[in-house]
């Protein structure tokens, strides 16, 4: 998994892209959690805080630094600065700061929907053969996010690790908390670590992870279909410092592919985060199986 190994080059090559108007940000807030998306960056999630707080726990330093969809295919001759790259449609835009195209957007007090034509991360062009969709709703202290990617291209790419999704938090959330042993969903002991640089592999036996600060408060993410991740801590200064994790799955971009998954985000202590995800897991297990077609 190489997507963010060259982030140092990116940080040196471009300036932060945060000059949008205030009305460019759209928020959902139910009093327990507040989440915000930036419309000029593919409606990517760039804000998360608990109810009653104005402290953003996420990082949105540039077009790549959001909670967002990102997929990988074959080498395509593109260059990320001077590094050879590959087909890589990204929800927020390209590494030079050019945003993706927001095709459709609507929101209510409690829900949000967006449809996006992404940009190729290194090549920079819009990728019309890929459509990304995003649904967000708030359920108590948890934001439920559903992502869908439709690939209508004709190229058959090889299977690759895919970020589901890329997640960047504030640099003060330095400690990664998760469960990686062999008896999931039993309240067995979690592990705590501070990732280094560059990317490091991480097991997600319970499919969730959290970045927390010195007070054990931070952001948790749960992706039910993920059992592994890649993570790192980046320290580049000038506001670019961050903590990163991406739950992973592996598949190939092939003609007529539709890929869909769910992400749950919440803010709290590591104990609160784990408890909320346990409840979601129990609730999902109790759902009746869908009949075969």
Tab-separated table of N, CA, C and O in Angstrom, residues 121-164:
chain	number	residue	atom	x	y	z
A	121	UNK	N	-5.671	11.461	-9.031
A	121	UNK	CA	-4.828	12.115	-8.048
A	121	UNK	C	-3.576	12.745	-8.652
A	121	UNK	O	-3.275	13.914	-8.417
A	122	UNK	N	-2.809	11.979	-9.427
A	122	UNK	CA	-1.575	12.512	-9.996
A	122	UNK	C	-1.799	13.114	-11.373
A	122	UNK	O	-1.273	14.182	-11.685
A	123	UNK	N	-2.603	12.457	-12.219
A	123	UNK	CA	-2.826	12.949	-13.574
A	123	UNK	C	-3.626	14.238	-13.619
A	123	UNK	O	-3.436	15.070	-14.507
A	124	UNK	N	-4.556	14.413	-12.687
A	124	UNK	CA	-5.277	15.670	-12.572
A	124	UNK	C	-6.585	15.771	-13.318
A	124	UNK	O	-7.410	16.626	-13.014
A	125	UNK	N	-6.810	14.921	-14.306
A	125	UNK	CA	-8.022	15.016	-15.111
A	125	UNK	C	-9.226	14.461	-14.343
A	125	UNK	O	-9.089	13.581	-13.486
A	126	UNK	N	-10.417	14.977	-14.674
A	126	UNK	CA	-11.625	14.361	-14.162
A	126	UNK	C	-11.714	12.926	-14.663
A	126	UNK	O	-11.210	12.597	-15.748
A	127	UNK	N	-12.362	12.064	-13.878
A	127	UNK	CA	-12.484	10.654	-14.230
A	127	UNK	C	-13.973	10.341	-14.425
A	127	UNK	O	-14.645	9.861	-13.508
A	128	UNK	N	-14.516	10.610	-15.619
A	128	UNK	CA	-15.958	10.451	-15.830
A	128	UNK	C	-16.434	9.007	-15.769
A	128	UNK	O	-17.630	8.762	-15.588
A	129	UNK	N	-15.512	8.051	-15.909
A	129	UNK	CA	-15.910	6.649	-15.840
A	129	UNK	C	-16.080	6.158	-14.398
A	129	UNK	O	-16.445	5.001	-14.176
A	130	UNK	N	-15.826	7.031	-13.436
A	130	UNK	CA	-16.039	6.695	-12.035
A	130	UNK	C	-17.034	7.688	-11.429
A	130	UNK	O	-16.858	8.905	-11.557
A	131	UNK	N	-18.047	7.164	-10.786
A	131	UNK	CA	-18.999	7.994	-10.042
A	131	UNK	C	-18.939	7.583	-8.580
A	131	UNK	O	-19.014	6.397	-8.253
A	132	UNK	N	-18.772	8.565	-7.716
A	132	UNK	CA	-18.761	8.317	-6.285
A	132	UNK	C	-20.014	8.928	-5.661
A	132	UNK	O	-20.391	10.049	-6.001
A	133	UNK	N	-20.626	8.191	-4.742
A	133	UNK	CA	-21.795	8.681	-4.031
A	133	UNK	C	-21.574	8.541	-2.533
A	133	UNK	O	-20.831	7.661	-2.079
A	134	UNK	N	-22.246	9.420	-1.785
A	134	UNK	CA	-22.057	9.492	-0.340
A	134	UNK	C	-23.390	9.819	0.330
A	134	UNK	O	-24.061	10.775	-0.065
A	135	UNK	N	-23.766	9.017	1.306
A	135	UNK	CA	-24.951	9.273	2.123
A	135	UNK	C	-24.500	9.389	3.581
A	135	UNK	O	-23.740	8.554	4.067
A	136	UNK	N	-24.968	10.402	4.300
A	136	UNK	CA	-24.622	10.563	5.711
A	136	UNK	C	-25.905	10.770	6.508
A	136	UNK	O	-26.785	11.542	6.104
A	137	UNK	N	-26.012	10.079	7.632
A	137	UNK	CA	-27.096	10.327	8.567
A	137	UNK	C	-26.556	10.208	9.988
A	137	UNK	O	-25.587	9.484	10.238
A	138	UNK	N	-27.167	10.929	10.908
A	138	UNK	CA	-26.746	10.890	12.296
A	138	UNK	C	-27.673	9.993	13.099
A	138	UNK	O	-28.900	10.108	13.007
A	139	UNK	N	-27.075	9.093	13.886
A	139	UNK	CA	-27.828	8.180	14.740
A	139	UNK	C	-27.238	8.296	16.143
A	139	UNK	O	-26.212	7.692	16.458
A	140	UNK	N	-27.874	9.102	16.993
A	140	UNK	CA	-27.299	9.355	18.309
A	140	UNK	C	-25.933	9.993	18.164
A	140	UNK	O	-25.759	10.938	17.385
A	141	UNK	N	-24.908	9.495	18.869
A	141	UNK	CA	-23.572	10.079	18.796
A	141	UNK	C	-22.727	9.574	17.627
A	141	UNK	O	-21.530	9.837	17.575
A	142	UNK	N	-23.348	8.840	16.704
A	142	UNK	CA	-22.618	8.217	15.599
A	142	UNK	C	-23.100	8.779	14.262
A	142	UNK	O	-24.308	8.939	14.035
A	143	UNK	N	-22.154	9.049	13.372
A	143	UNK	CA	-22.463	9.407	11.991
A	143	UNK	C	-22.321	8.152	11.140
A	143	UNK	O	-21.249	7.546	11.090
A	144	UNK	N	-23.414	7.761	10.490
A	144	UNK	CA	-23.389	6.612	9.598
A	144	UNK	C	-23.189	7.116	8.170
A	144	UNK	O	-23.963	7.939	7.686
A	145	UNK	N	-22.162	6.612	7.524
A	145	UNK	CA	-21.821	7.040	6.169
A	145	UNK	C	-21.882	5.832	5.246
A	145	UNK	O	-21.305	4.784	5.558
A	146	UNK	N	-22.573	5.984	4.136
A	146	UNK	CA	-22.605	4.931	3.129
A	146	UNK	C	-21.940	5.469	1.868
A	146	UNK	O	-22.282	6.550	1.392
A	147	UNK	N	-20.986	4.713	1.349
A	147	UNK	CA	-20.264	5.085	0.144
A	147	UNK	C	-20.577	4.102	-0.982
A	147	UNK	O	-20.708	2.898	-0.744
A	148	UNK	N	-20.644	4.641	-2.196
A	148	UNK	CA	-20.804	3.794	-3.375
A	148	UNK	C	-19.895	4.313	-4.483
A	148	UNK	O	-19.814	5.523	-4.712
A	149	UNK	N	-19.206	3.403	-5.147
A	149	UNK	CA	-18.378	3.725	-6.303
A	149	UNK	C	-18.835	2.881	-7.485
A	149	UNK	O	-18.951	1.660	-7.367
A	150	UNK	N	-19.119	3.546	-8.599
A	150	UNK	CA	-19.511	2.851	-9.824
A	150	UNK	C	-18.446	3.099	-10.878
A	150	UNK	O	-18.119	4.247	-11.182
A	151	UNK	N	-17.908	2.008	-11.432
A	151	UNK	CA	-16.865	2.100	-12.456
A	151	UNK	C	-17.439	1.641	-13.782
A	151	UNK	O	-17.809	0.478	-13.944
A	152	UNK	N	-17.525	2.552	-14.745
A	152	UNK	CA	-18.078	2.235	-16.059
A	152	UNK	C	-17.010	2.200	-17.139
A	152	UNK	O	-17.328	2.186	-18.332
A	153	UNK	N	-15.753	2.180	-16.752
A	153	UNK	CA	-14.667	2.141	-17.720
A	153	UNK	C	-14.538	0.778	-18.388
A	153	UNK	O	-15.171	-0.206	-17.980
A	154	UNK	N	-13.704	0.713	-19.404
A	154	UNK	CA	-13.503	-0.529	-20.147
A	154	UNK	C	-12.199	-1.232	-19.778
A	154	UNK	O	-12.001	-2.390	-20.129
A	155	UNK	N	-11.319	-0.551	-19.052
A	155	UNK	CA	-10.035	-1.137	-18.669
A	155	UNK	C	-10.238	-2.079	-17.485
A	155	UNK	O	-10.918	-1.747	-16.516
A	156	UNK	N	-9.638	-3.253	-17.557
A	156	UNK	CA	-9.636	-4.196	-16.446
A	156	UNK	C	-8.328	-4.035	-15.672
A	156	UNK	O	-7.264	-4.410	-16.151
A	157	UNK	N	-8.429	-3.482	-14.498
A	157	UNK	CA	-7.253	-3.250	-13.669
A	157	UNK	C	-6.965	-4.473	-12.807
A	157	UNK	O	-7.863	-5.287	-12.542
A	158	UNK	N	-5.733	-4.592	-12.368
A	158	UNK	CA	-5.370	-5.681	-11.457
A	158	UNK	C	-5.892	-5.372	-10.058
A	158	UNK	O	-6.147	-4.218	-9.699
A	159	UNK	N	-6.053	-6.408	-9.244
A	159	UNK	CA	-6.514	-6.232	-7.863
A	159	UNK	C	-5.470	-5.474	-7.058
A	159	UNK	O	-4.266	-5.712	-7.181
A	160	UNK	N	-5.957	-4.553	-6.224
A	160	UNK	CA	-5.066	-3.762	-5.382
A	160	UNK	C	-5.730	-3.543	-4.021
A	160	UNK	O	-6.955	-3.620	-3.891
A	161	UNK	N	-4.909	-3.220	-3.025
A	161	UNK	CA	-5.464	-2.732	-1.766
A	161	UNK	C	-6.245	-1.448	-2.049
A	161	UNK	O	-5.787	-0.579	-2.794
A	162	UNK	N	-7.434	-1.325	-1.437
A	162	UNK	CA	-8.260	-0.132	-1.598
A	162	UNK	C	-8.547	0.464	-0.226
A	162	UNK	O	-8.889	-0.256	0.722
A	163	UNK	N	-8.431	1.784	-0.108
A	163	UNK	CA	-8.739	2.486	1.136
A	163	UNK	C	-10.258	2.589	1.302
A	163	UNK	O	-10.944	3.077	0.405
A	164	UNK	N	-10.776	2.152	2.442
A	164	UNK	CA	-12.233	2.193	2.644
A	164	UNK	C	-12.593	2.785	4.006
A	164	UNK	O	-13.134	2.082	4.845
